[in-house]
Every structure is written in structure tokens, then in C-alpha cells.
Amino acid sequence: MFTLNQFPLPYASDALVPYISQETLDLHHGKHVATYINNLNNLIKDTKYESVSLNQIIQDSAKNNDQKIFNNSAQIFNHQFFFNGMCNGCDAKIPDEIIKKFGSAENFKKQFKDSATALFGSGYTWLVKDGEDIKIINMPNADTPIVHGLKPLLTLDVWEHAYYVDYRNRRADFVDAFLDNLVNWDFVAENLK
Ligand code: FE
């Protein structure tokens, strides 16, 4: 059994105001993530998945094509990763490795924004390490880098539930708010190690 308490927000639900409202974070964490946890608990009850870690459930369900179990378990991981990658006013410095790869902070932002606004439907834009390379990739729905041999560094949830209360259909404005104000570069630097 998993519980929401095992996957807490790393800050208060009003900590990202004015870029992400308390209402959005309360819904996103308190309702959406809670639902994925509840669904997963029901799906794995009395199965081989019941006694293994969340990461193992994600890997095994991907291999076995257990789509519902994969979707709900991966969404728990993806959301935790998304929330942990944000902070408001934490003033961390963009890592040198990112500058080196993309040429400048501005160029990184442009490429990430182009990718996030081009993603059709629901999904995530990820910054990942692929071997020694660093890449920006889009993944649809609940798909996650950890089942493709990629190391996640940062992600932006661009499902409509992530921004519709605050930005309506203006996904590009949400992406700008994330890139300009919310990226926790210390978290990215930790993941680069
Ligand atoms: Fe979400």
C-alpha cells in the first residue's frame, strides 16, 4: 500500500504563488497524485507487484505491458520528480554542464520551451542524461525516462491539469513561468552527479 504521505510536496501548497496557485497545487498533488496512488493500490492488490518498490513496479509493468499499472505507478514517480524540480526564489545557478550543452541559458530555455509547447496532447518535457549527452525530449502521457535507460534531470508536466486553472489554454505562458522562475537548478545539479 502506498500513501500520499510517502510522496509529499517539498514545500507548502502556496509556495509557488504567483506562478502556480495554491488551488492548482492542491488539486494537482492532493487530488491527481492521490488518485494515481489509490488506483495503483487497487490494481496491485493480491498481485506480484504488491510487495515490490515503486521503481520496480514501474520497470516490471513496462516490461510486462501491464499498461494500467504502468500508467499509475509512473505518474506517481513523474509527479514527485516534477514537484521536486521546482522552488520559488531559491536563486540557484544553472549548472555549467547545461550551459556547455546548449550554449547559453537563453538557448536552453528556448529549446525547452519549443519542445514543451510542441507536445501534442498530454505528457511531459524532460531534460535527461543519455550516456554522456544531455537532451530535451518529450514523452506522451505517463511515459518516463527511467524505463528507457535515460537519467532524468528535470521535468515539466504539461498535462492540462498542471496549468489550466492558472493559465487556461496559454501553455506557453506556463512554460515561461516555469523556466524563468521555478526551476530548481540545485535539484538538476544533484541529478547530474
Ligand atoms: Fe500532472
mmCIF file of C-alpha atoms and ligand atoms in Angstrom:
data_model
loop_
_atom_site.group_PDB
_atom_site.id
_atom_site.type_symbol
_atom_site.label_atom_id
_atom_site.label_comp_id
_atom_site.label_asym_id
_atom_site.label_seq_id
_atom_site.Cartn_x
_atom_site.Cartn_y
_atom_site.Cartn_z
ATOM 1 C CA MET A 1 0.000 0.000 0.000
ATOM 2 C CA PHE A 2 1.285 3.393 -0.949
ATOM 3 C CA THR A 3 0.084 6.585 0.736
ATOM 4 C CA LEU A 4 0.181 10.256 -0.284
ATOM 5 C CA ASN A 5 2.355 10.938 2.770
ATOM 6 C CA GLN A 6 5.145 8.929 1.140
ATOM 7 C CA PHE A 7 5.153 11.424 -1.734
ATOM 8 C CA PRO A 8 4.833 14.836 -0.060
ATOM 9 C CA LEU A 9 5.137 18.184 -1.762
ATOM 10 C CA PRO A 10 8.621 19.509 -0.891
ATOM 11 C CA TYR A 11 7.057 22.901 0.020
ATOM 12 C CA ALA A 12 3.729 24.343 1.154
ATOM 13 C CA SER A 13 0.977 24.312 -1.482
ATOM 14 C CA ASP A 14 1.082 28.134 -1.680
ATOM 15 C CA ALA A 15 4.872 28.268 -2.072
ATOM 16 C CA LEU A 16 4.850 28.691 -5.852
ATOM 17 C CA VAL A 17 2.420 31.628 -5.943
ATOM 18 C CA PRO A 18 2.079 33.666 -8.182
ATOM 19 C CA TYR A 19 3.450 31.281 -10.829
ATOM 20 C CA ILE A 20 1.379 28.266 -9.742
ATOM 21 C CA SER A 21 -1.612 28.913 -7.495
ATOM 22 C CA GLN A 22 -2.393 27.106 -4.260
ATOM 23 C CA GLU A 23 -5.600 25.855 -5.898
ATOM 24 C CA THR A 24 -3.630 24.230 -8.719
ATOM 25 C CA LEU A 25 -1.095 22.590 -6.398
ATOM 26 C CA ASP A 26 -3.813 21.382 -4.011
ATOM 27 C CA LEU A 27 -5.640 19.791 -6.941
ATOM 28 C CA HIS A 28 -2.518 18.507 -8.656
ATOM 29 C CA HIS A 29 -0.994 16.863 -5.596
ATOM 30 C CA GLY A 30 -3.976 16.370 -3.309
ATOM 31 C CA LYS A 31 -6.361 15.053 -5.984
ATOM 32 C CA HIS A 32 -4.487 13.900 -9.093
ATOM 33 C CA VAL A 33 -1.497 12.250 -7.401
ATOM 34 C CA ALA A 34 -3.775 10.881 -4.663
ATOM 35 C CA THR A 35 -5.923 9.266 -7.375
ATOM 36 C CA TYR A 36 -2.910 7.634 -9.054
ATOM 37 C CA ILE A 37 -1.887 6.224 -5.660
ATOM 38 C CA ASN A 38 -5.383 4.967 -4.929
ATOM 39 C CA ASN A 39 -5.692 3.401 -8.397
ATOM 40 C CA LEU A 40 -2.297 1.722 -8.077
ATOM 41 C CA ASN A 41 -3.140 0.269 -4.661
ATOM 42 C CA ASN A 42 -6.312 -1.246 -6.105
ATOM 43 C CA LEU A 43 -4.548 -2.579 -9.204
ATOM 44 C CA ILE A 44 -1.669 -4.287 -7.372
ATOM 45 C CA LYS A 45 -3.705 -5.784 -4.548
ATOM 46 C CA ASP A 46 -3.009 -9.538 -4.381
ATOM 47 C CA THR A 47 -0.622 -9.419 -7.356
ATOM 48 C CA LYS A 48 3.143 -9.948 -7.717
ATOM 49 C CA TYR A 49 3.522 -6.166 -7.686
ATOM 50 C CA GLU A 50 2.203 -5.803 -4.159
ATOM 51 C CA SER A 51 5.486 -6.382 -2.330
ATOM 52 C CA VAL A 52 8.000 -4.506 -4.512
ATOM 53 C CA SER A 53 9.207 -0.900 -4.636
ATOM 54 C CA LEU A 54 7.557 1.769 -6.775
ATOM 55 C CA ASN A 55 10.562 1.853 -9.120
ATOM 56 C CA GLN A 56 10.416 -1.914 -9.533
ATOM 57 C CA ILE A 57 6.683 -1.748 -10.278
ATOM 58 C CA ILE A 58 7.383 0.845 -12.985
ATOM 59 C CA GLN A 59 10.155 -1.243 -14.585
ATOM 60 C CA ASP A 60 8.284 -4.554 -14.391
ATOM 61 C CA SER A 61 4.923 -3.231 -15.597
ATOM 62 C CA ALA A 62 6.676 -1.566 -18.572
ATOM 63 C CA LYS A 63 8.332 -4.881 -19.488
ATOM 64 C CA ASN A 64 5.140 -6.886 -18.991
ATOM 65 C CA ASN A 65 2.919 -4.374 -20.806
ATOM 66 C CA ASP A 66 0.690 -4.018 -17.750
ATOM 67 C CA GLN A 67 -0.492 -0.667 -19.036
ATOM 68 C CA LYS A 68 -2.784 0.436 -16.207
ATOM 69 C CA ILE A 69 -0.246 -0.457 -13.536
ATOM 70 C CA PHE A 70 2.480 1.269 -15.531
ATOM 71 C CA ASN A 71 0.416 4.431 -16.048
ATOM 72 C CA ASN A 72 -0.477 4.856 -12.394
ATOM 73 C CA SER A 73 2.934 3.939 -10.962
ATOM 74 C CA ALA A 74 4.868 6.063 -13.468
ATOM 75 C CA GLN A 75 2.580 9.017 -12.794
ATOM 76 C CA ILE A 76 3.445 8.865 -9.083
ATOM 77 C CA PHE A 77 7.158 8.961 -9.931
ATOM 78 C CA ASN A 78 6.779 11.629 -12.632
ATOM 79 C CA HIS A 79 4.830 13.966 -10.358
ATOM 80 C CA GLN A 80 7.240 13.586 -7.472
ATOM 81 C CA PHE A 81 10.071 14.404 -9.872
ATOM 82 C CA PHE A 82 8.211 17.422 -11.290
ATOM 83 C CA PHE A 83 7.409 18.867 -7.850
ATOM 84 C CA ASN A 84 10.940 18.280 -6.565
ATOM 85 C CA GLY A 85 12.341 20.154 -9.554
ATOM 86 C CA MET A 86 10.691 23.426 -8.565
ATOM 87 C CA CYS A 87 11.301 26.137 -5.981
ATOM 88 C CA ASN A 88 10.252 29.758 -5.730
ATOM 89 C CA GLY A 89 13.015 32.307 -5.231
ATOM 90 C CA CYS A 90 15.658 29.700 -4.438
ATOM 91 C CA ASP A 91 18.066 31.529 -6.718
ATOM 92 C CA ALA A 92 20.140 28.522 -7.761
ATOM 93 C CA LYS A 93 22.641 28.796 -10.590
ATOM 94 C CA ILE A 94 22.179 26.956 -13.892
ATOM 95 C CA PRO A 95 24.848 24.210 -13.968
ATOM 96 C CA ASP A 96 27.872 24.656 -16.273
ATOM 97 C CA GLU A 97 27.085 21.332 -17.980
ATOM 98 C CA ILE A 98 23.751 22.749 -19.197
ATOM 99 C CA ILE A 99 25.386 25.950 -20.479
ATOM 100 C CA LYS A 100 28.062 23.880 -22.210
ATOM 101 C CA LYS A 101 25.489 21.674 -23.936
ATOM 102 C CA PHE A 102 23.047 24.398 -25.034
ATOM 103 C CA GLY A 103 25.429 27.332 -25.486
ATOM 104 C CA SER A 104 23.627 29.662 -23.077
ATOM 105 C CA ALA A 105 20.833 29.747 -20.502
ATOM 106 C CA GLU A 106 18.691 31.598 -23.052
ATOM 107 C CA ASN A 107 19.240 28.926 -25.659
ATOM 108 C CA PHE A 108 18.393 26.177 -23.204
ATOM 109 C CA LYS A 109 15.145 27.979 -22.325
ATOM 110 C CA LYS A 110 14.261 28.490 -25.981
ATOM 111 C CA GLN A 111 14.777 24.820 -26.849
ATOM 112 C CA PHE A 112 12.907 23.609 -23.760
ATOM 113 C CA LYS A 113 10.011 25.976 -24.459
ATOM 114 C CA ASP A 114 9.843 24.991 -28.139
ATOM 115 C CA SER A 115 9.656 21.353 -27.080
ATOM 116 C CA ALA A 116 7.065 21.870 -24.312
ATOM 117 C CA THR A 117 4.761 23.962 -26.483
ATOM 118 C CA ALA A 118 5.020 21.477 -29.385
ATOM 119 C CA LEU A 119 3.985 18.474 -27.289
ATOM 120 C CA PHE A 120 0.600 17.418 -28.640
ATOM 121 C CA GLY A 121 -1.900 16.309 -26.009
ATOM 122 C CA SER A 122 -0.774 15.203 -22.546
ATOM 123 C CA GLY A 123 2.753 14.456 -21.430
ATOM 124 C CA TYR A 124 5.988 15.818 -20.067
ATOM 125 C CA THR A 125 9.007 17.641 -21.394
ATOM 126 C CA TRP A 126 12.108 16.114 -19.838
ATOM 127 C CA LEU A 127 15.711 17.156 -19.520
ATOM 128 C CA VAL A 128 17.645 13.892 -19.424
ATOM 129 C CA LYS A 129 21.143 12.497 -19.469
ATOM 130 C CA ASP A 130 21.612 9.943 -22.242
ATOM 131 C CA GLY A 131 25.026 8.414 -21.593
ATOM 132 C CA GLU A 132 27.287 11.466 -21.536
ATOM 133 C CA ASP A 133 24.896 13.574 -23.610
ATOM 134 C CA ILE A 134 22.200 15.907 -22.242
ATOM 135 C CA LYS A 135 18.922 16.081 -24.169
ATOM 136 C CA ILE A 136 15.469 17.680 -24.089
ATOM 137 C CA ILE A 137 12.789 15.148 -25.004
ATOM 138 C CA ASN A 138 9.002 14.971 -24.972
ATOM 139 C CA MET A 139 7.233 11.904 -23.672
ATOM 140 C CA PRO A 140 3.487 11.308 -24.035
ATOM 141 C CA ASN A 141 1.051 10.518 -21.223
ATOM 142 C CA ALA A 142 2.768 8.702 -18.332
ATOM 143 C CA ASP A 143 5.897 7.608 -20.204
ATOM 144 C CA THR A 144 9.054 8.092 -18.166
ATOM 145 C CA PRO A 145 12.803 8.202 -18.938
ATOM 146 C CA ILE A 146 13.679 5.584 -16.319
ATOM 147 C CA VAL A 147 12.238 2.759 -18.455
ATOM 148 C CA HIS A 148 14.291 3.883 -21.476
ATOM 149 C CA GLY A 149 17.728 3.840 -19.866
ATOM 150 C CA LEU A 150 17.724 7.638 -19.545
ATOM 151 C CA LYS A 151 18.575 9.559 -16.377
ATOM 152 C CA PRO A 152 16.003 12.275 -15.616
ATOM 153 C CA LEU A 153 17.356 15.686 -14.615
ATOM 154 C CA LEU A 154 14.218 17.887 -14.692
ATOM 155 C CA THR A 155 10.661 17.654 -15.961
ATOM 156 C CA LEU A 156 7.714 19.877 -16.756
ATOM 157 C CA ASP A 157 4.211 18.416 -16.577
ATOM 158 C CA VAL A 158 2.224 19.850 -19.488
ATOM 159 C CA TRP A 159 -0.969 17.881 -18.906
ATOM 160 C CA GLU A 160 -3.758 20.462 -18.884
ATOM 161 C CA HIS A 161 -4.419 19.782 -15.177
ATOM 162 C CA ALA A 162 -0.968 21.272 -14.459
ATOM 163 C CA TYR A 163 -1.853 24.758 -15.692
ATOM 164 C CA TYR A 164 -5.474 25.170 -16.765
ATOM 165 C CA VAL A 165 -6.733 26.798 -13.537
ATOM 166 C CA ASP A 166 -3.995 29.455 -13.720
ATOM 167 C CA TYR A 167 -3.241 29.852 -17.416
ATOM 168 C CA ARG A 168 -6.331 28.449 -19.183
ATOM 169 C CA ASN A 169 -5.147 27.487 -22.673
ATOM 170 C CA ARG A 170 -1.942 29.561 -22.513
ATOM 171 C CA ARG A 171 0.555 26.726 -22.132
ATOM 172 C CA ALA A 172 3.418 28.892 -23.425
ATOM 173 C CA ASP A 173 2.923 31.347 -20.521
ATOM 174 C CA PHE A 174 3.033 28.453 -18.046
ATOM 175 C CA VAL A 175 6.254 27.186 -19.643
ATOM 176 C CA ASP A 176 7.778 30.687 -19.394
ATOM 177 C CA ALA A 177 6.780 30.980 -15.720
ATOM 178 C CA PHE A 178 8.398 27.599 -15.026
ATOM 179 C CA LEU A 179 11.628 28.351 -16.898
ATOM 180 C CA ASP A 180 12.010 31.939 -15.670
ATOM 181 C CA ASN A 181 11.009 31.492 -12.024
ATOM 182 C CA LEU A 182 10.596 27.950 -10.791
ATOM 183 C CA VAL A 183 13.403 25.659 -11.971
ATOM 184 C CA ASN A 184 15.321 24.289 -9.002
ATOM 185 C CA TRP A 185 18.796 24.167 -10.547
ATOM 186 C CA ASP A 186 20.237 22.680 -7.346
ATOM 187 C CA PHE A 187 17.976 19.666 -7.934
ATOM 188 C CA VAL A 188 19.238 19.418 -11.533
ATOM 189 C CA ALA A 189 22.866 19.699 -10.351
ATOM 190 C CA GLU A 190 22.263 16.891 -7.825
ATOM 191 C CA ASN A 191 20.842 14.688 -10.595
ATOM 192 C CA LEU A 192 23.818 15.429 -12.838
ATOM 193 C CA LYS A 193 26.226 13.902 -10.302
HETATM 194 FE FE FE B 1 0.166 16.172 -13.546
#
